[in-house]
């Protein structure tokens, strides 16, 4: 056992976005704060560091966006910035979660989202307009689509770096290579964490603890247990450190599980990607351009409506559809007409791409796919496209198919212009939806009798009840910021009250 470490007011387990927001909010409330990060420095930052960095928050117009970064007048006036009003944000969140999202949590998320972004900026996080994705110049005017016109400069790595710099400026102590293993709990309140620091046991005493140490996405045994058979075979898009430890230690002292424990965010992902995310090439395995494709499985059959919505409302559930296919893979097939619309990573070196000049040649080259099944699918698909409806990738254009199952509802194009390109994908899991139940206004964890557990708070992926079945893109980081801030502030207040009462 290492020498005892002086007690802290607040200890935060984790060092991703939610943890950093909690730690900064607690520090700003006057608490002495420490963070325990399971990963060594070079792998620290959790899934937040792997994130693309797009943010979904409520805004009425470009005037709200100007609170996050300087947008010159000519740029502000010459673009259609859309809006994501609180009503639109609610509608999206409720629709994609099949109306299961917790009303109180989702209200807090939506109504405090812009304020949380402004707060992030005040902590040193830099924002810029999201010109890279889901924006295009149409008839001389830039147009954003998908209700996420801003991203964090530098993406997830930029976010984690900016917040880490803020933590250092404010004197928050970070213990790396320190995995929290259990809560110190006297049957009345949480008094700290037992951890393993560089492999050795060490106790951290605290007046309040915030658990923000991610879901169980990196744990194949838990995935098979809670998500179902086959999920142990998914690739992990992000960190290898989120093993469900925080959930386990909270459940062990009687915390109440909440939310969609068999649910998860999982996408189409490079078939031969490494087992976990790679920080040196964070986006190279993304395959988000499938709404422009025809997706087929090993039998050569289509299995989803690729174009039912913009990708940011379907990508998080379609990974699970790929996992259900024979041998857990699919191909996204494009022709030359839409090649220029593919995201840049499709041109990356580490991509499984097959190119052919005829459909017959492509059918022979698609490894593991029934060639006749594939050709039949393409013939039926090509004949079903409503080519009388104009194609426009920047709106839901209604250019659909008729008479085939599943239909394609938008952006349908006959595959007829060589060269043809096919990209092999499998399922990549992002994070899990099952979490803990909290008192929404404070983030304090509730026990199985729905009584608050003194001294215990949570945020981020560990918060249950927000996401069910599916997820609107850009909401994970916003959730971590909103609820991390709430949990950190409440934990600092609890620590203060405890100090005063002793
Ligand atoms: C490839 C990818 C792209 C994404 N893109 C976006 C995007 O553009 N926009 C968006 O909103 N969301 C995105 N997400 C989702 C988003 O990253 C997550 O929802 C969010 O980062 C979760 O934050 P968190 O702080 O809860 O968890 P994490 O950031 O994963 O942090 C968890 C932390 O806990 C640590 N930890 C784990 N176990 C322990 C333990 N026992 N003790 C101590 N520490 C522990 C981990 O090392 C890590 O530091 C993306 C995710 C991935 C993987």
Coordinates of C-alpha atoms and ligand atoms in Angstrom, one line a residue:
X1 CA 0.0 0.0 0.0
X2 CA 1.3 3.4 -0.9
X3 CA 1.6 6.2 1.7
X4 CA -1.8 7.8 2.4
X5 CA -2.7 10.6 0.2
X6 CA -4.3 13.7 1.8
X7 CA -8.1 13.7 1.5
X8 CA -9.7 15.6 -1.4
X9 CA -13.0 17.4 -1.4
X10 CA -14.0 15.8 -4.7
X11 CA -12.4 12.9 -6.6
X12 CA -13.5 12.3 -10.2
X13 CA -12.9 8.9 -11.7
X14 CA -12.1 9.2 -15.4
X15 CA -10.5 11.9 -17.6
X16 CA -12.8 12.2 -20.6
X17 CA -15.0 15.1 -21.4
X18 CA -17.6 14.4 -18.6
X19 CA -14.9 13.9 -16.0
X20 CA -13.0 17.0 -17.0
X21 CA -16.2 19.1 -17.0
X22 CA -17.1 17.8 -13.5
X23 CA -13.6 18.4 -12.2
X24 CA -13.5 22.0 -13.5
X25 CA -17.0 22.8 -12.2
X26 CA -16.1 21.4 -8.8
X27 CA -12.9 23.4 -8.8
X28 CA -14.7 26.6 -9.8
X29 CA -17.0 26.0 -6.8
X30 CA -14.0 26.1 -4.5
X31 CA -13.3 22.4 -4.1
X32 CA -9.9 20.7 -3.9
X33 CA -10.2 18.2 -6.7
X34 CA -8.3 15.2 -8.0
X35 CA -8.9 13.0 -11.0
X36 CA -8.1 9.3 -11.3
X37 CA -7.4 8.2 -14.9
X38 CA -7.0 4.5 -15.7
X39 CA -4.9 5.1 -18.8
X40 CA -1.3 6.3 -18.9
X41 CA -0.9 9.9 -20.1
X42 CA -0.4 9.0 -23.8
X43 CA -3.6 7.0 -23.9
X44 CA -5.6 9.2 -21.6
X45 CA -8.8 11.1 -22.4
X46 CA -11.2 8.2 -23.0
X47 CA -13.6 8.1 -26.0
X48 CA -13.7 11.9 -25.8
X49 CA -10.3 12.0 -27.3
X50 CA -11.4 9.8 -30.2
X51 CA -14.5 11.9 -30.9
X52 CA -14.9 13.8 -34.2
X53 CA -15.9 16.8 -32.1
X54 CA -19.3 17.7 -33.6
X55 CA -21.7 19.1 -31.1
X56 CA -25.5 19.1 -31.1
X57 CA -26.9 21.9 -29.0
X58 CA -30.0 24.1 -29.2
X59 CA -29.6 27.4 -31.1
X60 CA -32.1 29.7 -32.8
X61 CA -29.8 31.4 -35.3
X62 CA -26.3 32.3 -36.2
X63 CA -26.5 35.0 -33.4
X64 CA -26.3 32.1 -30.9
X65 CA -23.4 30.5 -32.7
X66 CA -21.5 33.8 -32.5
X67 CA -21.3 33.2 -28.7
X68 CA -19.0 30.3 -29.4
X69 CA -16.6 31.7 -31.9
X70 CA -16.0 34.8 -34.1
X71 CA -17.9 34.5 -37.3
X72 CA -17.2 37.4 -39.6
X73 CA -20.3 39.3 -40.8
X74 CA -19.8 38.4 -44.5
X75 CA -19.5 34.7 -43.5
X76 CA -22.5 34.8 -41.1
X77 CA -24.7 36.5 -43.7
X78 CA -23.7 34.4 -46.7
X79 CA -24.6 31.0 -45.2
X80 CA -27.8 29.1 -44.3
X81 CA -26.9 28.1 -40.7
X82 CA -30.2 26.2 -40.2
X83 CA -31.5 26.2 -36.6
X84 CA -31.7 23.6 -33.9
X85 CA -34.4 25.2 -31.7
X86 CA -35.2 23.5 -28.4
X87 CA -38.3 22.1 -30.1
X88 CA -36.3 20.7 -33.0
X89 CA -33.7 19.2 -30.6
X90 CA -36.5 17.6 -28.5
X91 CA -38.2 16.3 -31.6
X92 CA -35.0 14.6 -32.9
X93 CA -34.1 13.2 -29.5
X94 CA -37.6 11.8 -28.8
X95 CA -38.0 10.5 -32.4
X96 CA -34.7 8.6 -32.5
X97 CA -35.1 7.2 -29.0
X98 CA -38.6 5.9 -29.9
X99 CA -40.0 8.4 -27.3
X100 CA -38.2 6.6 -24.5
X101 CA -35.7 9.3 -23.4
X102 CA -36.2 10.3 -19.8
X103 CA -38.3 13.6 -19.9
X104 CA -36.5 15.3 -17.1
X105 CA -33.0 14.4 -18.2
X106 CA -33.7 15.3 -21.8
X107 CA -35.2 18.6 -20.8
X108 CA -32.1 19.5 -18.9
X109 CA -29.9 18.4 -21.8
X110 CA -31.8 20.4 -24.4
X111 CA -32.4 23.6 -22.4
X112 CA -28.9 23.8 -20.9
X113 CA -27.0 22.7 -24.0
X114 CA -26.1 26.1 -25.4
X115 CA -25.2 27.5 -22.0
X116 CA -22.9 24.5 -21.5
X117 CA -21.1 25.3 -24.8
X118 CA -20.6 28.9 -23.7
X119 CA -19.2 27.6 -20.5
X120 CA -16.9 25.3 -22.4
X121 CA -15.6 28.3 -24.3
X122 CA -15.0 30.1 -21.0
X123 CA -12.8 27.2 -19.9
X124 CA -10.7 27.6 -23.1
X125 CA -12.4 25.2 -25.5
X126 CA -12.2 26.5 -29.1
X127 CA -15.1 26.2 -31.6
X128 CA -15.3 26.7 -35.3
X129 CA -17.9 26.3 -38.0
X130 CA -18.2 22.7 -39.2
X131 CA -17.3 23.2 -42.9
X132 CA -15.7 19.7 -43.1
X133 CA -18.9 17.6 -43.0
X134 CA -22.6 18.2 -43.7
X135 CA -22.1 21.5 -45.3
X136 CA -22.0 22.3 -49.0
X137 CA -22.0 25.3 -51.3
X138 CA -25.3 25.2 -53.1
X139 CA -26.1 27.9 -55.7
X140 CA -23.2 30.0 -54.4
X141 CA -24.4 29.9 -50.8
X142 CA -23.0 27.7 -48.0
X143 CA -25.7 25.5 -46.5
X144 CA -25.4 23.4 -43.3
X145 CA -27.5 20.3 -42.9
X146 CA -28.1 17.9 -40.0
X147 CA -28.3 20.7 -37.3
X148 CA -24.7 20.6 -36.2
X149 CA -23.0 23.6 -37.8
X150 CA -20.2 23.8 -35.1
X151 CA -17.4 21.5 -34.1
X152 CA -14.6 21.7 -31.6
X153 CA -11.4 23.0 -33.2
X154 CA -9.1 20.0 -33.2
X155 CA -12.0 17.5 -32.6
X156 CA -11.9 15.3 -29.6
X157 CA -8.2 15.6 -29.1
X158 CA -8.5 19.4 -29.1
X159 CA -11.4 19.3 -26.6
X160 CA -9.5 17.0 -24.2
X161 CA -6.3 19.1 -24.5
X162 CA -8.0 22.4 -23.9
X163 CA -9.8 21.0 -20.9
X164 CA -6.7 19.4 -19.6
X165 CA -4.9 22.7 -19.9
X166 CA -7.7 24.4 -17.9
X167 CA -7.4 21.7 -15.2
X168 CA -3.7 22.3 -14.9
X169 CA -4.1 26.1 -14.7
X170 CA -6.7 25.6 -11.9
X171 CA -4.5 23.2 -9.9
X172 CA -6.5 20.0 -10.3
X173 CA -4.3 17.0 -9.6
X174 CA -4.5 14.2 -12.2
X175 CA -3.3 10.7 -11.3
X176 CA -2.6 8.7 -14.5
X177 CA -2.3 4.9 -14.7
X178 CA -4.7 4.8 -11.7
X179 CA -7.7 2.6 -12.1
X180 CA -10.4 3.0 -9.6
X181 CA -11.6 -0.4 -8.5
X182 CA -14.2 0.1 -5.7
X183 CA -15.9 2.8 -3.7
X184 CA -15.0 3.3 -0.1
X185 CA -18.5 3.2 1.5
X186 CA -19.4 3.0 5.2
X187 CA -23.0 1.9 4.4
X188 CA -24.1 5.6 4.8
X189 CA -22.0 7.6 2.5
X190 CA -19.2 7.3 -0.1
X191 CA -15.9 8.3 1.4
X192 CA -13.5 7.8 -1.5
X193 CA -12.2 5.3 -4.0
X194 CA -9.9 2.3 -3.8
X195 CA -7.6 2.3 -6.8
X196 CA -4.6 0.6 -8.4
X197 CA -2.0 3.1 -9.2
X198 CA 0.6 1.7 -11.6
X199 CA -0.6 -1.7 -10.5
X200 CA -0.3 -1.0 -6.7
X201 CA -3.3 -0.6 -4.4
X202 CA -3.9 2.9 -3.0
X203 CA -6.8 4.5 -1.2
X204 CA -8.1 8.0 -2.1
X205 CA -10.3 9.7 0.6
X206 CA -12.8 12.3 -0.6
X207 CA -15.9 14.1 0.7
X208 CA -17.6 13.3 -2.6
X209 CA -16.9 11.2 -5.7
X210 CA -18.0 11.7 -9.3
X211 CA -17.9 8.6 -11.4
X212 CA -17.3 9.6 -15.1
X213 CA -15.4 6.5 -16.2
X214 CA -17.4 5.5 -19.3
X215 CA -19.6 2.6 -20.2
X216 CA -18.7 -1.1 -20.9
X217 CA -18.1 -0.9 -24.6
X218 CA -14.5 -2.2 -24.4
X219 CA -15.5 -5.2 -22.3
X220 CA -16.4 -8.2 -24.6
X221 CA -17.7 -10.3 -21.8
X222 CA -20.2 -7.5 -20.7
X223 CA -21.1 -6.8 -24.3
X224 CA -22.1 -10.4 -24.8
X225 CA -23.9 -10.4 -21.4
X226 CA -25.9 -7.3 -21.9
X227 CA -26.1 -6.5 -25.6
X228 CA -26.5 -10.1 -26.7
X229 CA -24.7 -12.9 -28.4
X230 CA -22.3 -11.7 -31.2
X231 CA -21.5 -8.3 -29.6
X232 CA -18.2 -9.6 -28.3
X233 CA -17.2 -9.7 -32.0
X234 CA -17.7 -5.9 -32.6
X235 CA -14.7 -3.7 -33.1
X236 CA -14.2 -1.0 -30.5
X237 CA -14.1 2.5 -32.0
X238 CA -12.5 4.3 -29.1
X239 CA -10.6 3.7 -25.9
X240 CA -9.7 0.2 -24.5
X241 CA -10.1 1.5 -20.9
X242 CA -13.9 1.6 -20.6
X243 CA -14.6 -1.8 -19.1
X244 CA -17.7 -1.0 -17.0
X245 CA -15.7 -0.5 -13.8
X246 CA -17.7 2.6 -12.7
X247 CA -21.0 0.9 -13.3
X248 CA -19.8 -2.2 -11.4
X249 CA -18.5 -0.4 -8.3
X250 CA -21.7 1.7 -8.1
X251 CA -24.0 -1.4 -8.5
X252 CA -21.9 -3.1 -5.9
X253 CA -23.0 -0.6 -3.2
X254 CA -26.7 -0.7 -4.3
X255 CA -26.9 2.0 -7.0
X256 CA -29.9 1.8 -9.3
X257 CA -29.4 0.7 -12.9
X258 CA -31.3 2.8 -15.5
X259 CA -31.8 3.1 -19.2
X260 CA -31.3 0.9 -22.2
X261 CA -28.8 -1.8 -20.9
X262 CA -29.1 -3.8 -24.1
X263 CA -28.7 -0.6 -26.2
X264 CA -25.6 0.9 -27.7
X265 CA -24.2 3.3 -30.2
X266 CA -22.6 1.3 -33.0
X267 CA -21.7 2.2 -36.6
X268 CA -20.5 0.8 -39.9
X269 CA -16.7 0.6 -39.5
X270 CA -13.8 -0.6 -41.6
X271 CA -14.0 -4.4 -41.6
X272 CA -10.3 -4.9 -40.9
X273 CA -9.9 -2.1 -38.4
X274 CA -7.8 -2.8 -35.3
X275 CA -9.5 -4.2 -32.2
X276 CA -9.6 -0.7 -30.5
X277 CA -9.5 2.9 -31.8
X278 CA -6.2 4.2 -33.1
X279 CA -5.3 7.7 -31.9
X280 CA -2.9 8.2 -34.7
X281 CA -5.6 7.8 -37.3
X282 CA -8.8 8.5 -35.5
X283 CA -11.2 8.9 -38.5
X284 CA -9.7 6.4 -40.9
X285 CA -12.2 3.7 -40.1
X286 CA -15.4 5.9 -40.4
X287 CA -17.8 4.8 -43.2
X288 CA -20.6 7.4 -42.8
X289 CA -21.3 8.1 -46.5
X290 CA -23.6 5.0 -46.8
X291 CA -26.7 7.1 -47.5
X292 CA -25.2 7.6 -51.0
X293 CA -24.6 3.8 -51.3
X294 CA -26.3 0.5 -51.8
X295 CA -25.4 -1.8 -48.8
X296 CA -25.3 -5.5 -49.3
X297 CA -24.5 -8.5 -47.1
X298 CA -22.8 -11.9 -47.9
X299 CA -25.9 -13.1 -49.7
X300 CA -25.8 -10.0 -51.9
X301 CA -29.0 -8.7 -50.3
X302 CA -29.8 -5.2 -49.0
X303 CA -30.9 -5.1 -45.4
X304 CA -31.6 -1.4 -44.5
X305 CA -33.0 1.7 -46.0
X306 CA -29.6 3.4 -46.5
X307 CA -31.2 6.8 -47.2
X308 CA -34.1 7.1 -44.7
X309 CA -32.5 10.1 -43.0
X310 CA -29.2 12.1 -42.9
X311 CA -26.6 9.7 -41.6
X312 CA -26.5 11.4 -38.2
X313 CA -29.9 9.9 -37.3
X314 CA -29.2 6.4 -38.5
X315 CA -25.5 5.7 -38.2
X316 CA -25.6 4.8 -34.5
X317 CA -28.1 2.0 -35.0
X318 CA -27.0 0.7 -38.4
X319 CA -23.8 -0.8 -36.9
X320 CA -26.0 -3.2 -35.1
X321 CA -27.7 -4.1 -38.3
X322 CA -24.4 -5.0 -39.9
X323 CA -23.5 -7.1 -36.9
X324 CA -26.7 -9.2 -37.5
X325 CA -25.6 -10.1 -41.0
X326 CA -23.9 -13.4 -41.9
X327 CA -20.3 -13.2 -40.8
X328 CA -20.9 -9.7 -39.5
X329 CA -19.9 -7.8 -42.6
X330 CA -21.4 -5.8 -45.5
X331 CA -20.2 -3.8 -48.5
X332 CA -21.1 -0.2 -49.2
X333 CA -21.2 0.1 -53.0
X334 CA -21.0 3.4 -54.9
X335 CA -20.6 4.4 -58.5
X336 CA -18.7 7.3 -60.1
X337 CA -21.6 9.7 -59.9
X338 CA -21.4 10.0 -56.2
X339 CA -17.7 9.4 -55.6
X340 CA -17.1 13.2 -55.0
X341 CA -19.6 13.1 -52.1
X342 CA -17.7 10.5 -50.0
X343 CA -16.1 11.7 -46.8
X344 CA -12.3 12.1 -47.1
X345 CA -11.4 9.0 -45.1
X346 CA -12.8 6.8 -47.9
X347 CA -9.6 7.8 -49.7
X348 CA -7.4 6.7 -46.8
X349 CA -4.6 4.1 -47.1
X350 CA -6.1 1.7 -44.5
X351 CA -9.4 1.1 -46.3
X352 CA -10.7 -2.1 -47.8
X353 CA -11.8 -0.9 -51.2
X354 CA -12.6 -2.9 -54.3
X355 CA -12.8 -1.2 -57.6
X356 CA -14.2 -2.6 -60.9
X357 CA -15.2 -1.4 -64.3
X358 CA -18.3 -3.5 -64.6
X359 CA -20.9 -4.8 -62.1
X360 CA -20.1 -8.4 -63.1
X361 CA -16.4 -7.8 -62.4
X362 CA -17.3 -6.2 -59.1
X363 CA -19.6 -9.2 -58.2
X364 CA -16.7 -11.6 -58.7
X365 CA -14.3 -9.4 -56.6
X366 CA -16.5 -8.9 -53.5
X367 CA -14.9 -11.3 -51.1
X368 CA -17.4 -13.6 -49.4
X369 CA -20.5 -12.3 -51.3
X370 CA -22.8 -14.4 -53.5
X371 CA -22.2 -12.9 -57.0
X372 CA -25.6 -13.8 -58.4
X373 CA -27.4 -12.5 -55.4
X374 CA -25.5 -9.2 -55.7
X375 CA -26.3 -8.8 -59.4
X376 CA -30.0 -9.6 -58.9
X377 CA -30.1 -7.0 -56.1
X378 CA -28.5 -4.3 -58.3
X379 CA -30.8 -5.1 -61.3
X380 CA -33.9 -4.8 -59.1
X381 CA -32.6 -1.7 -57.4
X382 CA -31.7 0.1 -60.6
X383 CA -35.1 -0.6 -62.1
X384 CA -36.8 0.7 -58.9
X385 CA -35.2 4.2 -58.7
X386 CA -37.5 7.2 -59.3
X387 CA -35.1 9.0 -61.6
X388 CA -37.8 11.6 -62.4
X389 CA -37.1 13.1 -58.9
X390 CA -34.0 15.3 -58.9
X391 CA -31.0 14.2 -56.8
X392 CA -29.8 16.6 -54.1
X393 CA -27.5 15.4 -51.4
X394 CA -27.9 18.6 -49.2
X395 CA -31.6 18.0 -48.5
X396 CA -33.8 14.9 -48.0
X397 CA -34.5 14.9 -51.7
X398 CA -37.3 12.2 -51.8
X399 CA -35.5 10.5 -54.7
X400 CA -36.6 7.0 -53.7
X401 CA -37.2 3.5 -54.9
X402 CA -40.6 1.9 -55.6
X403 CA -41.5 -1.8 -55.2
X404 CA -38.4 -3.2 -53.5
X405 CA -37.8 -4.2 -49.9
X406 CA -36.2 -2.5 -48.1
X407 CA -36.9 0.7 -49.9
X408 CA -34.4 3.5 -50.3
X409 CA -36.2 6.7 -49.3
X410 CA -33.8 9.5 -50.4
X411 CA -30.7 9.8 -52.6
X412 CA -31.4 6.7 -54.6
X413 CA -29.3 6.5 -57.8
X414 CA -29.0 3.6 -60.2
X415 CA -25.6 1.9 -60.0
X416 CA -24.6 2.4 -63.6
X417 CA -21.6 4.6 -64.0
X418 CA -18.1 3.0 -63.7
X419 CA -15.8 2.7 -62.0
X420 CA -17.7 1.0 -59.2
X421 CA -16.3 1.0 -55.7
X422 CA -17.2 -1.2 -52.8
X423 CA -16.0 -0.7 -49.2
X424 CA -16.0 -3.6 -46.7
X425 CA -17.5 -2.8 -43.3
X426 CA -18.3 -4.5 -40.0
X427 CA -19.7 -3.2 -36.7
X428 CA -17.8 -0.7 -34.6
X429 CA -19.2 0.0 -31.1
X430 CA -18.9 3.5 -29.8
X431 CA -20.5 3.4 -26.4
X432 CA -23.2 1.6 -24.3
X433 CA -26.5 3.2 -23.2
X434 CA -27.0 1.4 -19.9
X435 CA -26.2 3.5 -16.9
X436 CA -27.1 4.6 -13.4
X437 CA -30.2 6.4 -12.2
X438 CA -29.6 9.9 -10.9
X439 CA -31.5 12.8 -9.3
X440 CA -31.5 14.9 -12.5
X441 CA -30.9 18.3 -11.0
X442 CA -27.7 17.3 -9.2
X443 CA -26.4 14.1 -10.9
X444 CA -26.5 12.4 -7.5
X445 CA -26.7 8.6 -7.9
X446 CA -29.9 7.0 -6.5
X447 CA -30.0 3.6 -4.8
X448 CA -32.4 0.8 -5.7
X449 CA -35.0 2.4 -3.4
X450 CA -34.5 5.6 -5.3
X451 CA -32.9 7.4 -2.4
X452 CA -29.8 9.5 -3.1
X453 CA -26.5 7.9 -2.1
X454 CA -24.7 10.5 -0.1
X455 CA -21.4 11.5 -1.7
X456 CA -21.9 9.8 -5.1
X457 CA -22.5 11.5 -8.4
X458 CA -22.1 10.5 -12.1
X459 CA -22.2 11.9 -15.6
X460 CA -21.3 11.0 -19.2
X461 CA -21.7 7.5 -20.6
X462 CA -22.4 6.3 -17.1
X463 CA -25.7 8.3 -16.9
X464 CA -28.6 6.1 -17.8
X465 CA -31.9 7.1 -19.3
X466 CA -31.0 9.5 -22.1
X467 CA -30.5 7.2 -25.1
X468 CA -32.6 4.2 -26.2
X469 CA -32.1 2.2 -29.4
X470 CA -30.5 5.0 -31.3
X471 CA -28.9 8.4 -30.9
X472 CA -28.7 11.8 -32.7
X473 CA -25.1 12.5 -33.7
X474 CA -23.2 15.0 -31.6
X475 CA -25.1 14.4 -28.3
X476 CA -22.6 12.4 -26.3
X477 CA -20.1 15.3 -25.7
X478 CA -23.0 17.7 -25.0
X479 CA -24.4 15.3 -22.5
X480 CA -21.0 15.0 -20.8
X481 CA -20.6 18.8 -20.6
X482 CA -24.1 19.5 -19.3
X483 CA -24.3 16.7 -16.7
X484 CA -20.6 16.7 -15.9
X485 CA -20.9 20.4 -15.0
X486 CA -24.0 19.7 -12.9
X487 CA -22.5 16.7 -11.1
X488 CA -19.2 18.5 -10.3
X489 CA -21.0 21.6 -8.9
X490 CA -23.3 19.4 -6.7
X491 CA -20.4 17.3 -5.5
X492 CA -18.5 20.4 -4.5
X493 CA -21.5 21.7 -2.6
X494 CA -21.9 18.4 -0.8
X495 CA -18.3 18.4 0.2
X496 CA -18.6 21.9 1.5
X497 CA -21.7 21.0 3.5
X498 CA -20.0 18.0 5.0
X499 CA -16.9 20.0 6.0
X500 CA -19.1 22.6 7.7
X501 CA -21.1 20.0 9.6
X502 CA -18.0 18.4 11.1
Ligands
LIG1 C1 -14.7 7.3 -32.7 C2 -15.7 8.1 -31.9 C3 -16.2 9.3 -32.4 C4 -17.1 10.1 -31.7 N1 -17.5 11.3 -32.2 C5 -18.4 12.1 -31.4 C6 -18.7 13.4 -31.8 O1 -18.2 13.9 -32.9 N2 -19.6 14.1 -31.1 C7 -20.1 13.6 -29.9 O2 -20.9 14.2 -29.2 N3 -19.7 12.3 -29.5 C8 -18.9 11.6 -30.2 N4 -18.5 10.4 -29.7 C9 -19.1 9.9 -28.4 C10 -18.3 10.6 -27.3 O3 -17.0 10.5 -27.5 C11 -18.7 10.0 -26.0 O4 -20.1 10.0 -25.8 C12 -18.1 10.8 -24.8 O5 -16.7 11.1 -25.1 C13 -18.2 10.1 -23.5 O6 -17.5 10.9 -22.6 P1 -17.3 10.3 -21.1 O7 -16.4 11.3 -20.4 O8 -18.5 9.8 -20.5 O9 -16.4 9.0 -21.4 P2 -14.9 8.9 -21.9 O10 -14.5 10.0 -22.7 O11 -14.8 7.6 -22.6 O12 -14.0 8.9 -20.6 C14 -14.0 7.8 -19.7 C15 -12.7 7.9 -18.9 O13 -12.7 7.0 -17.8 C16 -11.5 6.4 -17.7 N5 -11.7 5.1 -17.0 C17 -12.3 4.0 -17.3 N6 -12.4 3.1 -16.3 C18 -11.7 3.8 -15.3 C19 -11.5 3.4 -13.9 N7 -11.8 2.2 -13.4 N8 -10.8 4.3 -13.2 C20 -10.4 5.5 -13.6 N9 -10.6 5.9 -14.9 C21 -11.3 5.0 -15.7 C22 -11.1 6.3 -19.2 O14 -9.7 6.0 -19.3 C23 -11.5 7.6 -19.7 O15 -10.5 8.6 -19.4 C24 -17.6 9.6 -30.4 C25 -17.0 8.4 -29.9 C26 -16.1 7.7 -30.6 C27 -15.5 6.5 -30.0

